[in-house]
Amino acid sequence: MASLKELSAIPEVLAPGHRLCAGCGAPIVVRQITRAAKGPLVVTNATGCLEVSTTVYPYTSWNTPWIHTAFENAAATASGVEAAYQSLKRQGKVDKEVKFVVFGGDGGTYDIGFQSLSGAMERNHNLVYVCYDNGAYMNTGIQRSSATPKGADTTTSPVGKLSYGKRENRKDLTQIMAAHNIPYAAQVSPAHWNDLYQKAEKAFAANGAAFINALAPCPRGWRHDSKDTIEICRLAVDTCFWPLYEVVEGKTRVTYKPREKKPVTEFLKAQGRFRHLFQPGNEGVLEEIQKEVDRRWEELLALEEISNR
Amino acid sequence: MALETKQVAMTGNEAVANAIKQINPDVIAAYPITPQTDIVQFYSTFVANGLVDTQMVTVESEHSAMSATIGASAAGARAMTATSSQGLALMHELLHIASGFRLPIAMPVVNRAVSAPINIHCDHSDTMAALTTGWIQIYGENAQEAYDNMIQAVKIAEDPRVKLPVMVCYDGFITSHAVENLVLVPDEKVKEFVGEYKPQHRLFDFDNPITFGPLVLPDYFSEIKAQEAEGMLAAREVILEVAKEYEKISGRKYGWFEGYKLDDAERVIVVLSSAAGTAKVVVDELRAQGEKVGLLKPRVLRPFPAEELVKALSGAKVVAVMDRAETFSTQGGQIFTELRAAFYEAPKKPLMRNYIFGLGGRDTTTAHIRTVFEQLKQDQERGSVDRKVTHLDVRV
Ligand SMILES: Cc1ncc(C[n+]2csc(CCOP(=O)(O)OP(=O)(O)O)c2C)c(N)n1
Ligand code: SF4
Ligand SMILES: [Mg+2]
C-alpha cells in the first residue's frame, strides 16, 4: 500500500492549467488512476468535458500520448491503438511495455458508447476503461443520461408542475460490465483514494480488459460548492448510493462497508439538483430512492456472499 | 526483370484480399457486409494460417471498424478496413476524422445501394455520399483494376505530400463476385513498391508525446482544413507518379480516366466502373458501322480531374453522363453536375445529358447503352438535348 507522500511523488500525465471547473471530479479521477500505470501510458478520451477542457489547441494538458476521435467510440479507438501495439510489438517494432487507459464520461459510456464499450470488453483488449461518472451530459449543458440518478433536476428532466426531475432509476453499468466476465471490474470513489489506487493497480495488471466506474462530481451540474466534491463522494459511499467493490474472475468483493449506513438523503441534500425533493409532496420519491439504494446494496452483499461460498 | 504475365482466375474480392495480403498491413479492423464480406473472410484465413503479420480486430460494427482503424493508424501502424453501403454510411462520422487526422488509410469499398428499400446489389449511392469527406476516391472497372488500384492506393495515401485516406471502389457482385482472369504482381515486388510505412507523427512516440484530436476553435480550424485541401491538390501529382511507378512493375497504365475510341468521337458516354465494360462492346459495334462514338471511364473522382476531363471531351459534340446514383437535387447525378461545372470556363462545350441508371443492381445491357447512343445521335441532329436528366430503364 502506497502512502499519500509516495503517490504524490509519481510524475503526472495531466498537467495543471487545464480548463475544467474548480472542484471538477474528472481530473481528480484521472490523476489518481494514471498514477497506477507506472510506465508508458497511452490515453484515449471520449468527447466530453474532460476532452474539450484539456486540449484547447494549440495547447494540451497531456504529457503522455493521447487520442480523441469522437464521442461514442473511445473503446473502439483504443481497441485499434492496442491492436497496433500487439502487432508492432510482435514484429519487433515497439519494445516498451505500454499500458492503455480510456476515459469516457457517463454519456459516452452508459449511453452512446455502450455498444463499442461492450465490443471492446468482449474482445478482451488489454486496456483499462474508466468511466468518470458525473451523472449527466455536462459538456452540452447538463442533460440527463442513463446514469443520472432518479429525481435529479437536469435540463432534459427538468423539475416542473408535472415533474420531480428524472423518473427512472440509474442503469447499473458496473454490473453490466461484470457480466461481460472480463478479468477485472470495479467501482471507485475519489474520496477513498487508497481503495481507488489499489483497484487501478489491479486493473492495469489484469491481463485483458478492465473496467472501472469512478464517481466524479460536477459542481456545476450537481450544484454544490467546489470545495465539497470529496465530501460528496464520501457521502455517496457512506449512504451506499455508490458502493465500493470489485469483481475479479466472477467473484464479487465489497471493498468498503460503512460502519453505519447513512440515509441516502444525506447524499441528496448536499446537492442543488435534488433540492426540490425535500419539498412537501415529494416524500414518496425520497422513499422510492431509498428503497432502490437498499435493494441494490443488499443484492451486492448477497453476490459477495455467493462469491465466498 | 520480365513482368509477370501468368493469368489467375479470381473474383474481385479475392483479388483485393490478395493485394492486401501482399501489402501485409499491421492491423485490420473489419465487419462483414454483403458484398464486401468475403474480403474479411479471405483475410481471416490468411491470419489463421500465419500468412501475414496483421493483427485482426473483429469489431462489433463498421463505426467501430473505422474507429479502430483510425486508432491503429494514429498509433503508427499501417491499418485498413473494408466496407460497403450501410457500413460506409455507419462510418460516415469517422470518415471525416480519418482525413482530418491526415491518416493514410486505404479502404476497399465494394459499391452497393443504400437503403431504403434495402438492397444488396450494386449502385454508387454509398461512395457518392462520401465525396465530401476528404477521402481520395478511385474506381475500377474489373478485378484487375480493383487489385491494381488497391496497391497504388497505399502509396498514394502514405505520400508525405498527400497524407489522406483513399477509397478503392469497385462494383458489388458484378466485380466483387464474378470470377475473372487477372495478373498479379509478385509478392516481393508489391512489398518493395509499398515499402515500409514510416509515419511522420505517431502516438507510440513516448519521448515526444502527441495529442491527437484536440479541440480546435475558430482561430485555427480553417488553416487545418485548408492544409487538408492542399493535400488533395498534391494528390493530383502523386496519383500520376504512383501510376507511372506501378506501370514499371505491372506493365499496366493508369491515369485520371480511360478513353476508349475517344480521340475523334462525336458522341461520348461517360460512365464509371463495370458499366464501362458493357459500353465498350457497344462502342465497338457502332464503330464497325462507322459511327463516331466513344467512351470515357473516369478513374478518380477525388480529387476531381476537371481540366483533364474537359480536355478529353473538348472534341465531343454530345455527351451522356451516366450516374449510378441519385442526388435528388433534380439537377442530375454527381458526375454530371461536376462535369458540367468543369465546362463553365471552356470556350467549347458539348451538349450534355444525364442518365441515372443501374440502381440497386438493375442490369445495364448493351441494348440500354445502344438506346443512349441513339438518343445522343438525335440530340446531335437536333442541336439540343430534349431532356436533361433521364432515369434509364424505369417503368412508368
Ligand atoms: C455523435 C455525437 N452526438 C452528440 C454529441 C454532443 N456531445 C458532446 S459531449 C456530450 C455530452 C458528454 O457527456 P458525458 O459523456 O457524460 O461527459 P461529460 O461532458 O459529462 O464529462 C454530447 C451530447 C457529439 N459530440 N457527438
Ligand atoms: S461542467 Fe462539471 S464536469 Fe464539466 S468541467 Fe465543470 S465541473 Fe467538470
Ligand atoms: Mg457526464
JSON list of C-alpha atoms in Angstrom, two decimals, chain B residues 137-320:
[
{"chain": "B", "resi": 137, "resn": "GLN", "atom": "CA", "xyz": [-11.76, 8.05, -54.44]},
{"chain": "B", "resi": 138, "resn": "ILE", "atom": "CA", "xyz": [-10.51, 5.68, -57.12]},
{"chain": "B", "resi": 139, "resn": "TYR", "atom": "CA", "xyz": [-12.86, 3.47, -59.16]},
{"chain": "B", "resi": 140, "resn": "GLY", "atom": "CA", "xyz": [-12.04, 0.28, -61.02]},
{"chain": "B", "resi": 141, "resn": "GLU", "atom": "CA", "xyz": [-13.88, -1.49, -63.83]},
{"chain": "B", "resi": 142, "resn": "ASN", "atom": "CA", "xyz": [-12.93, -5.09, -63.08]},
{"chain": "B", "resi": 143, "resn": "ALA", "atom": "CA", "xyz": [-10.97, -7.38, -60.76]},
{"chain": "B", "resi": 144, "resn": "GLN", "atom": "CA", "xyz": [-7.65, -6.44, -62.36]},
{"chain": "B", "resi": 145, "resn": "GLU", "atom": "CA", "xyz": [-8.24, -2.73, -61.81]},
{"chain": "B", "resi": 146, "resn": "ALA", "atom": "CA", "xyz": [-9.52, -3.25, -58.28]},
{"chain": "B", "resi": 147, "resn": "TYR", "atom": "CA", "xyz": [-6.36, -5.20, -57.48]},
{"chain": "B", "resi": 148, "resn": "ASP", "atom": "CA", "xyz": [-4.06, -2.66, -59.12]},
{"chain": "B", "resi": 149, "resn": "ASN", "atom": "CA", "xyz": [-5.84, 0.30, -57.51]},
{"chain": "B", "resi": 150, "resn": "MET", "atom": "CA", "xyz": [-5.60, -1.31, -54.07]},
{"chain": "B", "resi": 151, "resn": "ILE", "atom": "CA", "xyz": [-1.82, -1.49, -54.24]},
{"chain": "B", "resi": 152, "resn": "GLN", "atom": "CA", "xyz": [-1.46, 2.00, -55.65]},
{"chain": "B", "resi": 153, "resn": "ALA", "atom": "CA", "xyz": [-3.83, 3.41, -53.02]},
{"chain": "B", "resi": 154, "resn": "VAL", "atom": "CA", "xyz": [-1.42, 2.61, -50.20]},
{"chain": "B", "resi": 155, "resn": "LYS", "atom": "CA", "xyz": [1.40, 4.50, -51.85]},
{"chain": "B", "resi": 156, "resn": "ILE", "atom": "CA", "xyz": [-0.78, 7.48, -52.75]},
{"chain": "B", "resi": 157, "resn": "ALA", "atom": "CA", "xyz": [-2.23, 7.74, -49.24]},
{"chain": "B", "resi": 158, "resn": "GLU", "atom": "CA", "xyz": [1.13, 7.48, -47.49]},
{"chain": "B", "resi": 159, "resn": "ASP", "atom": "CA", "xyz": [2.94, 10.00, -49.67]},
{"chain": "B", "resi": 160, "resn": "PRO", "atom": "CA", "xyz": [4.03, 12.79, -47.28]},
{"chain": "B", "resi": 161, "resn": "ARG", "atom": "CA", "xyz": [2.64, 15.40, -49.68]},
{"chain": "B", "resi": 162, "resn": "VAL", "atom": "CA", "xyz": [-0.81, 13.80, -49.52]},
{"chain": "B", "resi": 163, "resn": "LYS", "atom": "CA", "xyz": [-1.42, 12.01, -46.21]},
{"chain": "B", "resi": 164, "resn": "LEU", "atom": "CA", "xyz": [-5.08, 11.39, -46.97]},
{"chain": "B", "resi": 165, "resn": "PRO", "atom": "CA", "xyz": [-7.17, 8.23, -46.86]},
{"chain": "B", "resi": 166, "resn": "VAL", "atom": "CA", "xyz": [-8.22, 6.50, -50.08]},
{"chain": "B", "resi": 167, "resn": "MET", "atom": "CA", "xyz": [-11.34, 4.56, -51.05]},
{"chain": "B", "resi": 168, "resn": "VAL", "atom": "CA", "xyz": [-10.78, 1.86, -53.62]},
{"chain": "B", "resi": 169, "resn": "CYS", "atom": "CA", "xyz": [-14.22, 1.42, -55.19]},
{"chain": "B", "resi": 170, "resn": "TYR", "atom": "CA", "xyz": [-15.49, -1.37, -57.41]},
{"chain": "B", "resi": 171, "resn": "ASP", "atom": "CA", "xyz": [-18.90, -2.76, -58.24]},
{"chain": "B", "resi": 172, "resn": "GLY", "atom": "CA", "xyz": [-20.70, -5.08, -55.86]},
{"chain": "B", "resi": 173, "resn": "PHE", "atom": "CA", "xyz": [-21.32, -8.60, -57.24]},
{"chain": "B", "resi": 174, "resn": "ILE", "atom": "CA", "xyz": [-20.56, -7.58, -60.85]},
{"chain": "B", "resi": 175, "resn": "THR", "atom": "CA", "xyz": [-16.88, -7.18, -59.98]},
{"chain": "B", "resi": 176, "resn": "SER", "atom": "CA", "xyz": [-16.66, -8.43, -56.40]},
{"chain": "B", "resi": 177, "resn": "HIS", "atom": "CA", "xyz": [-18.15, -11.87, -57.04]},
{"chain": "B", "resi": 178, "resn": "ALA", "atom": "CA", "xyz": [-17.55, -12.65, -60.71]},
{"chain": "B", "resi": 179, "resn": "VAL", "atom": "CA", "xyz": [-14.51, -14.78, -61.47]},
{"chain": "B", "resi": 180, "resn": "GLU", "atom": "CA", "xyz": [-12.20, -13.09, -63.96]},
{"chain": "B", "resi": 181, "resn": "ASN", "atom": "CA", "xyz": [-8.73, -13.64, -65.29]},
{"chain": "B", "resi": 182, "resn": "LEU", "atom": "CA", "xyz": [-6.11, -11.26, -63.99]},
{"chain": "B", "resi": 183, "resn": "VAL", "atom": "CA", "xyz": [-2.39, -10.96, -63.48]},
{"chain": "B", "resi": 184, "resn": "LEU", "atom": "CA", "xyz": [-0.96, -10.44, -60.02]},
{"chain": "B", "resi": 185, "resn": "VAL", "atom": "CA", "xyz": [2.28, -8.64, -59.29]},
{"chain": "B", "resi": 186, "resn": "PRO", "atom": "CA", "xyz": [4.75, -10.94, -57.48]},
{"chain": "B", "resi": 187, "resn": "ASP", "atom": "CA", "xyz": [4.75, -10.63, -53.68]},
{"chain": "B", "resi": 188, "resn": "GLU", "atom": "CA", "xyz": [8.28, -9.28, -53.43]},
{"chain": "B", "resi": 189, "resn": "LYS", "atom": "CA", "xyz": [7.60, -6.54, -55.96]},
{"chain": "B", "resi": 190, "resn": "VAL", "atom": "CA", "xyz": [4.48, -5.38, -54.13]},
{"chain": "B", "resi": 191, "resn": "LYS", "atom": "CA", "xyz": [6.37, -5.37, -50.85]},
{"chain": "B", "resi": 192, "resn": "GLU", "atom": "CA", "xyz": [9.13, -3.28, -52.35]},
{"chain": "B", "resi": 193, "resn": "PHE", "atom": "CA", "xyz": [6.62, -1.00, -54.10]},
{"chain": "B", "resi": 194, "resn": "VAL", "atom": "CA", "xyz": [4.65, -0.10, -50.98]},
{"chain": "B", "resi": 195, "resn": "GLY", "atom": "CA", "xyz": [7.76, -0.13, -48.77]},
{"chain": "B", "resi": 196, "resn": "GLU", "atom": "CA", "xyz": [7.71, 0.18, -45.01]},
{"chain": "B", "resi": 197, "resn": "TYR", "atom": "CA", "xyz": [5.23, 2.62, -43.52]},
{"chain": "B", "resi": 198, "resn": "LYS", "atom": "CA", "xyz": [7.10, 5.49, -41.89]},
{"chain": "B", "resi": 199, "resn": "PRO", "atom": "CA", "xyz": [4.61, 7.90, -40.29]},
{"chain": "B", "resi": 200, "resn": "GLN", "atom": "CA", "xyz": [5.72, 11.46, -39.63]},
{"chain": "B", "resi": 201, "resn": "HIS", "atom": "CA", "xyz": [3.82, 11.53, -36.35]},
{"chain": "B", "resi": 202, "resn": "ARG", "atom": "CA", "xyz": [2.67, 8.63, -34.28]},
{"chain": "B", "resi": 203, "resn": "LEU", "atom": "CA", "xyz": [1.07, 8.02, -30.94]},
{"chain": "B", "resi": 204, "resn": "PHE", "atom": "CA", "xyz": [3.74, 5.50, -29.92]},
{"chain": "B", "resi": 205, "resn": "ASP", "atom": "CA", "xyz": [6.41, 8.15, -29.58]},
{"chain": "B", "resi": 206, "resn": "PHE", "atom": "CA", "xyz": [6.90, 8.32, -25.85]},
{"chain": "B", "resi": 207, "resn": "ASP", "atom": "CA", "xyz": [9.75, 10.83, -26.00]},
{"chain": "B", "resi": 208, "resn": "ASN", "atom": "CA", "xyz": [7.56, 13.31, -27.87]},
{"chain": "B", "resi": 209, "resn": "PRO", "atom": "CA", "xyz": [4.04, 12.63, -26.68]},
{"chain": "B", "resi": 210, "resn": "ILE", "atom": "CA", "xyz": [1.45, 13.87, -29.14]},
{"chain": "B", "resi": 211, "resn": "THR", "atom": "CA", "xyz": [-2.14, 14.91, -28.53]},
{"chain": "B", "resi": 212, "resn": "PHE", "atom": "CA", "xyz": [-4.23, 13.53, -31.41]},
{"chain": "B", "resi": 213, "resn": "GLY", "atom": "CA", "xyz": [-7.65, 15.04, -31.91]},
{"chain": "B", "resi": 214, "resn": "PRO", "atom": "CA", "xyz": [-7.70, 18.15, -29.69]},
{"chain": "B", "resi": 215, "resn": "LEU", "atom": "CA", "xyz": [-10.46, 20.72, -29.64]},
{"chain": "B", "resi": 216, "resn": "VAL", "atom": "CA", "xyz": [-9.73, 23.31, -32.33]},
{"chain": "B", "resi": 217, "resn": "LEU", "atom": "CA", "xyz": [-11.59, 26.59, -32.17]},
{"chain": "B", "resi": 218, "resn": "PRO", "atom": "CA", "xyz": [-12.20, 29.16, -34.94]},
{"chain": "B", "resi": 219, "resn": "ASP", "atom": "CA", "xyz": [-8.67, 30.57, -34.52]},
{"chain": "B", "resi": 220, "resn": "TYR", "atom": "CA", "xyz": [-7.02, 27.53, -36.16]},
{"chain": "B", "resi": 221, "resn": "PHE", "atom": "CA", "xyz": [-9.75, 25.37, -37.70]},
{"chain": "B", "resi": 222, "resn": "SER", "atom": "CA", "xyz": [-9.72, 27.00, -41.14]},
{"chain": "B", "resi": 223, "resn": "GLU", "atom": "CA", "xyz": [-5.95, 26.60, -41.51]},
{"chain": "B", "resi": 224, "resn": "ILE", "atom": "CA", "xyz": [-6.18, 22.90, -40.75]},
{"chain": "B", "resi": 225, "resn": "LYS", "atom": "CA", "xyz": [-8.92, 22.37, -43.32]},
{"chain": "B", "resi": 226, "resn": "ALA", "atom": "CA", "xyz": [-7.04, 24.47, -45.91]},
{"chain": "B", "resi": 227, "resn": "GLN", "atom": "CA", "xyz": [-3.99, 22.25, -45.41]},
{"chain": "B", "resi": 228, "resn": "GLU", "atom": "CA", "xyz": [-6.15, 19.21, -45.94]},
{"chain": "B", "resi": 229, "resn": "ALA", "atom": "CA", "xyz": [-7.34, 20.70, -49.23]},
{"chain": "B", "resi": 230, "resn": "GLU", "atom": "CA", "xyz": [-3.68, 21.23, -50.18]},
{"chain": "B", "resi": 231, "resn": "GLY", "atom": "CA", "xyz": [-3.07, 17.54, -49.54]},
{"chain": "B", "resi": 232, "resn": "MET", "atom": "CA", "xyz": [-5.85, 16.77, -52.01]},
{"chain": "B", "resi": 233, "resn": "LEU", "atom": "CA", "xyz": [-4.28, 19.16, -54.50]},
{"chain": "B", "resi": 234, "resn": "ALA", "atom": "CA", "xyz": [-0.92, 17.43, -54.09]},
{"chain": "B", "resi": 235, "resn": "ALA", "atom": "CA", "xyz": [-2.64, 14.12, -54.78]},
{"chain": "B", "resi": 236, "resn": "ARG", "atom": "CA", "xyz": [-3.07, 15.35, -58.35]},
{"chain": "B", "resi": 237, "resn": "GLU", "atom": "CA", "xyz": [0.66, 14.90, -58.92]},
{"chain": "B", "resi": 238, "resn": "VAL", "atom": "CA", "xyz": [1.11, 11.89, -56.70]},
{"chain": "B", "resi": 239, "resn": "ILE", "atom": "CA", "xyz": [-1.65, 9.79, -58.28]},
{"chain": "B", "resi": 240, "resn": "LEU", "atom": "CA", "xyz": [0.08, 10.08, -61.66]},
{"chain": "B", "resi": 241, "resn": "GLU", "atom": "CA", "xyz": [3.57, 9.50, -60.24]},
{"chain": "B", "resi": 242, "resn": "VAL", "atom": "CA", "xyz": [2.40, 6.37, -58.47]},
{"chain": "B", "resi": 243, "resn": "ALA", "atom": "CA", "xyz": [0.67, 5.15, -61.64]},
{"chain": "B", "resi": 244, "resn": "LYS", "atom": "CA", "xyz": [3.94, 5.56, -63.57]},
{"chain": "B", "resi": 245, "resn": "GLU", "atom": "CA", "xyz": [5.87, 3.64, -60.97]},
{"chain": "B", "resi": 246, "resn": "TYR", "atom": "CA", "xyz": [3.25, 0.95, -60.87]},
{"chain": "B", "resi": 247, "resn": "GLU", "atom": "CA", "xyz": [3.43, 0.57, -64.62]},
{"chain": "B", "resi": 248, "resn": "LYS", "atom": "CA", "xyz": [7.09, -0.44, -64.18]},
{"chain": "B", "resi": 249, "resn": "ILE", "atom": "CA", "xyz": [6.21, -3.42, -62.02]},
{"chain": "B", "resi": 250, "resn": "SER", "atom": "CA", "xyz": [2.95, -4.37, -63.73]},
{"chain": "B", "resi": 251, "resn": "GLY", "atom": "CA", "xyz": [3.10, -3.17, -67.31]},
{"chain": "B", "resi": 252, "resn": "ARG", "atom": "CA", "xyz": [-0.37, -1.67, -66.85]},
{"chain": "B", "resi": 253, "resn": "LYS", "atom": "CA", "xyz": [-1.09, 2.01, -67.41]},
{"chain": "B", "resi": 254, "resn": "TYR", "atom": "CA", "xyz": [-3.31, 4.13, -65.18]},
{"chain": "B", "resi": 255, "resn": "GLY", "atom": "CA", "xyz": [-4.29, 7.79, -65.14]},
{"chain": "B", "resi": 256, "resn": "TRP", "atom": "CA", "xyz": [-7.29, 10.01, -64.47]},
{"chain": "B", "resi": 257, "resn": "PHE", "atom": "CA", "xyz": [-9.56, 8.14, -66.82]},
{"chain": "B", "resi": 258, "resn": "GLU", "atom": "CA", "xyz": [-9.62, 5.63, -69.60]},
{"chain": "B", "resi": 259, "resn": "GLY", "atom": "CA", "xyz": [-10.61, 6.89, -73.03]},
{"chain": "B", "resi": 260, "resn": "TYR", "atom": "CA", "xyz": [-11.99, 4.25, -75.36]},
{"chain": "B", "resi": 261, "resn": "LYS", "atom": "CA", "xyz": [-12.05, 5.21, -79.05]},
{"chain": "B", "resi": 262, "resn": "LEU", "atom": "CA", "xyz": [-12.36, 8.74, -77.77]},
{"chain": "B", "resi": 263, "resn": "ASP", "atom": "CA", "xyz": [-9.98, 10.70, -79.97]},
{"chain": "B", "resi": 264, "resn": "ASP", "atom": "CA", "xyz": [-12.32, 11.52, -82.86]},
{"chain": "B", "resi": 265, "resn": "ALA", "atom": "CA", "xyz": [-15.57, 10.60, -81.09]},
{"chain": "B", "resi": 266, "resn": "GLU", "atom": "CA", "xyz": [-18.51, 12.96, -81.53]},
{"chain": "B", "resi": 267, "resn": "ARG", "atom": "CA", "xyz": [-20.91, 11.11, -79.25]},
{"chain": "B", "resi": 268, "resn": "VAL", "atom": "CA", "xyz": [-19.48, 10.03, -75.92]},
{"chain": "B", "resi": 269, "resn": "ILE", "atom": "CA", "xyz": [-20.73, 8.14, -72.89]},
{"chain": "B", "resi": 270, "resn": "VAL", "atom": "CA", "xyz": [-19.09, 8.94, -69.55]},
{"chain": "B", "resi": 271, "resn": "VAL", "atom": "CA", "xyz": [-19.56, 6.11, -67.08]},
{"chain": "B", "resi": 272, "resn": "LEU", "atom": "CA", "xyz": [-17.74, 4.67, -64.05]},
{"chain": "B", "resi": 273, "resn": "SER", "atom": "CA", "xyz": [-16.67, 1.16, -63.23]},
{"chain": "B", "resi": 274, "resn": "SER", "atom": "CA", "xyz": [-18.14, -2.07, -64.58]},
{"chain": "B", "resi": 275, "resn": "ALA", "atom": "CA", "xyz": [-20.78, -0.50, -66.84]},
{"chain": "B", "resi": 276, "resn": "ALA", "atom": "CA", "xyz": [-17.88, 0.85, -68.90]},
{"chain": "B", "resi": 277, "resn": "GLY", "atom": "CA", "xyz": [-17.13, -2.74, -69.93]},
{"chain": "B", "resi": 278, "resn": "THR", "atom": "CA", "xyz": [-20.63, -3.09, -71.36]},
{"chain": "B", "resi": 279, "resn": "ALA", "atom": "CA", "xyz": [-20.33, 0.28, -73.08]},
{"chain": "B", "resi": 280, "resn": "LYS", "atom": "CA", "xyz": [-17.07, -0.73, -74.77]},
{"chain": "B", "resi": 281, "resn": "VAL", "atom": "CA", "xyz": [-18.85, -3.59, -76.52]},
{"chain": "B", "resi": 282, "resn": "VAL", "atom": "CA", "xyz": [-21.44, -1.21, -77.93]},
{"chain": "B", "resi": 283, "resn": "VAL", "atom": "CA", "xyz": [-18.78, 1.30, -78.95]},
{"chain": "B", "resi": 284, "resn": "ASP", "atom": "CA", "xyz": [-17.06, -1.47, -80.93]},
{"chain": "B", "resi": 285, "resn": "GLU", "atom": "CA", "xyz": [-20.33, -2.47, -82.61]},
{"chain": "B", "resi": 286, "resn": "LEU", "atom": "CA", "xyz": [-21.21, 1.10, -83.57]},
{"chain": "B", "resi": 287, "resn": "ARG", "atom": "CA", "xyz": [-17.68, 1.89, -84.71]},
{"chain": "B", "resi": 288, "resn": "ALA", "atom": "CA", "xyz": [-17.89, -1.12, -87.04]},
{"chain": "B", "resi": 289, "resn": "GLN", "atom": "CA", "xyz": [-20.92, 0.62, -88.56]},
{"chain": "B", "resi": 290, "resn": "GLY", "atom": "CA", "xyz": [-18.90, 3.80, -88.98]},
{"chain": "B", "resi": 291, "resn": "GLU", "atom": "CA", "xyz": [-20.47, 5.70, -86.07]},
{"chain": "B", "resi": 292, "resn": "LYS", "atom": "CA", "xyz": [-18.17, 8.19, -84.35]},
{"chain": "B", "resi": 293, "resn": "VAL", "atom": "CA", "xyz": [-18.83, 7.08, -80.80]},
{"chain": "B", "resi": 294, "resn": "GLY", "atom": "CA", "xyz": [-16.53, 6.73, -77.80]},
{"chain": "B", "resi": 295, "resn": "LEU", "atom": "CA", "xyz": [-16.34, 6.17, -74.09]},
{"chain": "B", "resi": 296, "resn": "LEU", "atom": "CA", "xyz": [-14.74, 7.95, -71.16]},
{"chain": "B", "resi": 297, "resn": "LYS", "atom": "CA", "xyz": [-14.42, 5.99, -67.93]},
{"chain": "B", "resi": 298, "resn": "PRO", "atom": "CA", "xyz": [-13.32, 8.22, -65.05]},
{"chain": "B", "resi": 299, "resn": "ARG", "atom": "CA", "xyz": [-10.96, 6.55, -62.60]},
{"chain": "B", "resi": 300, "resn": "VAL", "atom": "CA", "xyz": [-10.56, 9.21, -59.95]},
{"chain": "B", "resi": 301, "resn": "LEU", "atom": "CA", "xyz": [-13.40, 11.35, -58.57]},
{"chain": "B", "resi": 302, "resn": "ARG", "atom": "CA", "xyz": [-11.47, 12.88, -55.65]},
{"chain": "B", "resi": 303, "resn": "PRO", "atom": "CA", "xyz": [-9.53, 14.91, -56.48]},
{"chain": "B", "resi": 304, "resn": "PHE", "atom": "CA", "xyz": [-11.83, 15.68, -59.40]},
{"chain": "B", "resi": 305, "resn": "PRO", "atom": "CA", "xyz": [-9.75, 15.86, -62.60]},
{"chain": "B", "resi": 306, "resn": "ALA", "atom": "CA", "xyz": [-11.80, 18.70, -64.08]},
{"chain": "B", "resi": 307, "resn": "GLU", "atom": "CA", "xyz": [-9.23, 20.08, -66.54]},
{"chain": "B", "resi": 308, "resn": "GLU", "atom": "CA", "xyz": [-8.27, 16.66, -67.84]},
{"chain": "B", "resi": 309, "resn": "LEU", "atom": "CA", "xyz": [-11.86, 15.61, -68.40]},
{"chain": "B", "resi": 310, "resn": "VAL", "atom": "CA", "xyz": [-12.73, 18.85, -70.17]},
{"chain": "B", "resi": 311, "resn": "LYS", "atom": "CA", "xyz": [-9.72, 18.48, -72.41]},
{"chain": "B", "resi": 312, "resn": "ALA", "atom": "CA", "xyz": [-10.55, 14.87, -73.20]},
{"chain": "B", "resi": 313, "resn": "LEU", "atom": "CA", "xyz": [-14.14, 15.78, -74.09]},
{"chain": "B", "resi": 314, "resn": "SER", "atom": "CA", "xyz": [-13.40, 19.01, -75.93]},
{"chain": "B", "resi": 315, "resn": "GLY", "atom": "CA", "xyz": [-13.86, 17.38, -79.36]},
{"chain": "B", "resi": 316, "resn": "ALA", "atom": "CA", "xyz": [-17.17, 15.75, -78.50]},
{"chain": "B", "resi": 317, "resn": "LYS", "atom": "CA", "xyz": [-20.46, 17.10, -79.79]},
{"chain": "B", "resi": 318, "resn": "VAL", "atom": "CA", "xyz": [-22.84, 15.33, -77.38]},
{"chain": "B", "resi": 319, "resn": "VAL", "atom": "CA", "xyz": [-22.02, 13.68, -74.07]},
{"chain": "B", "resi": 320, "resn": "ALA", "atom": "CA", "xyz": [-24.19, 11.38, -71.97]}
]
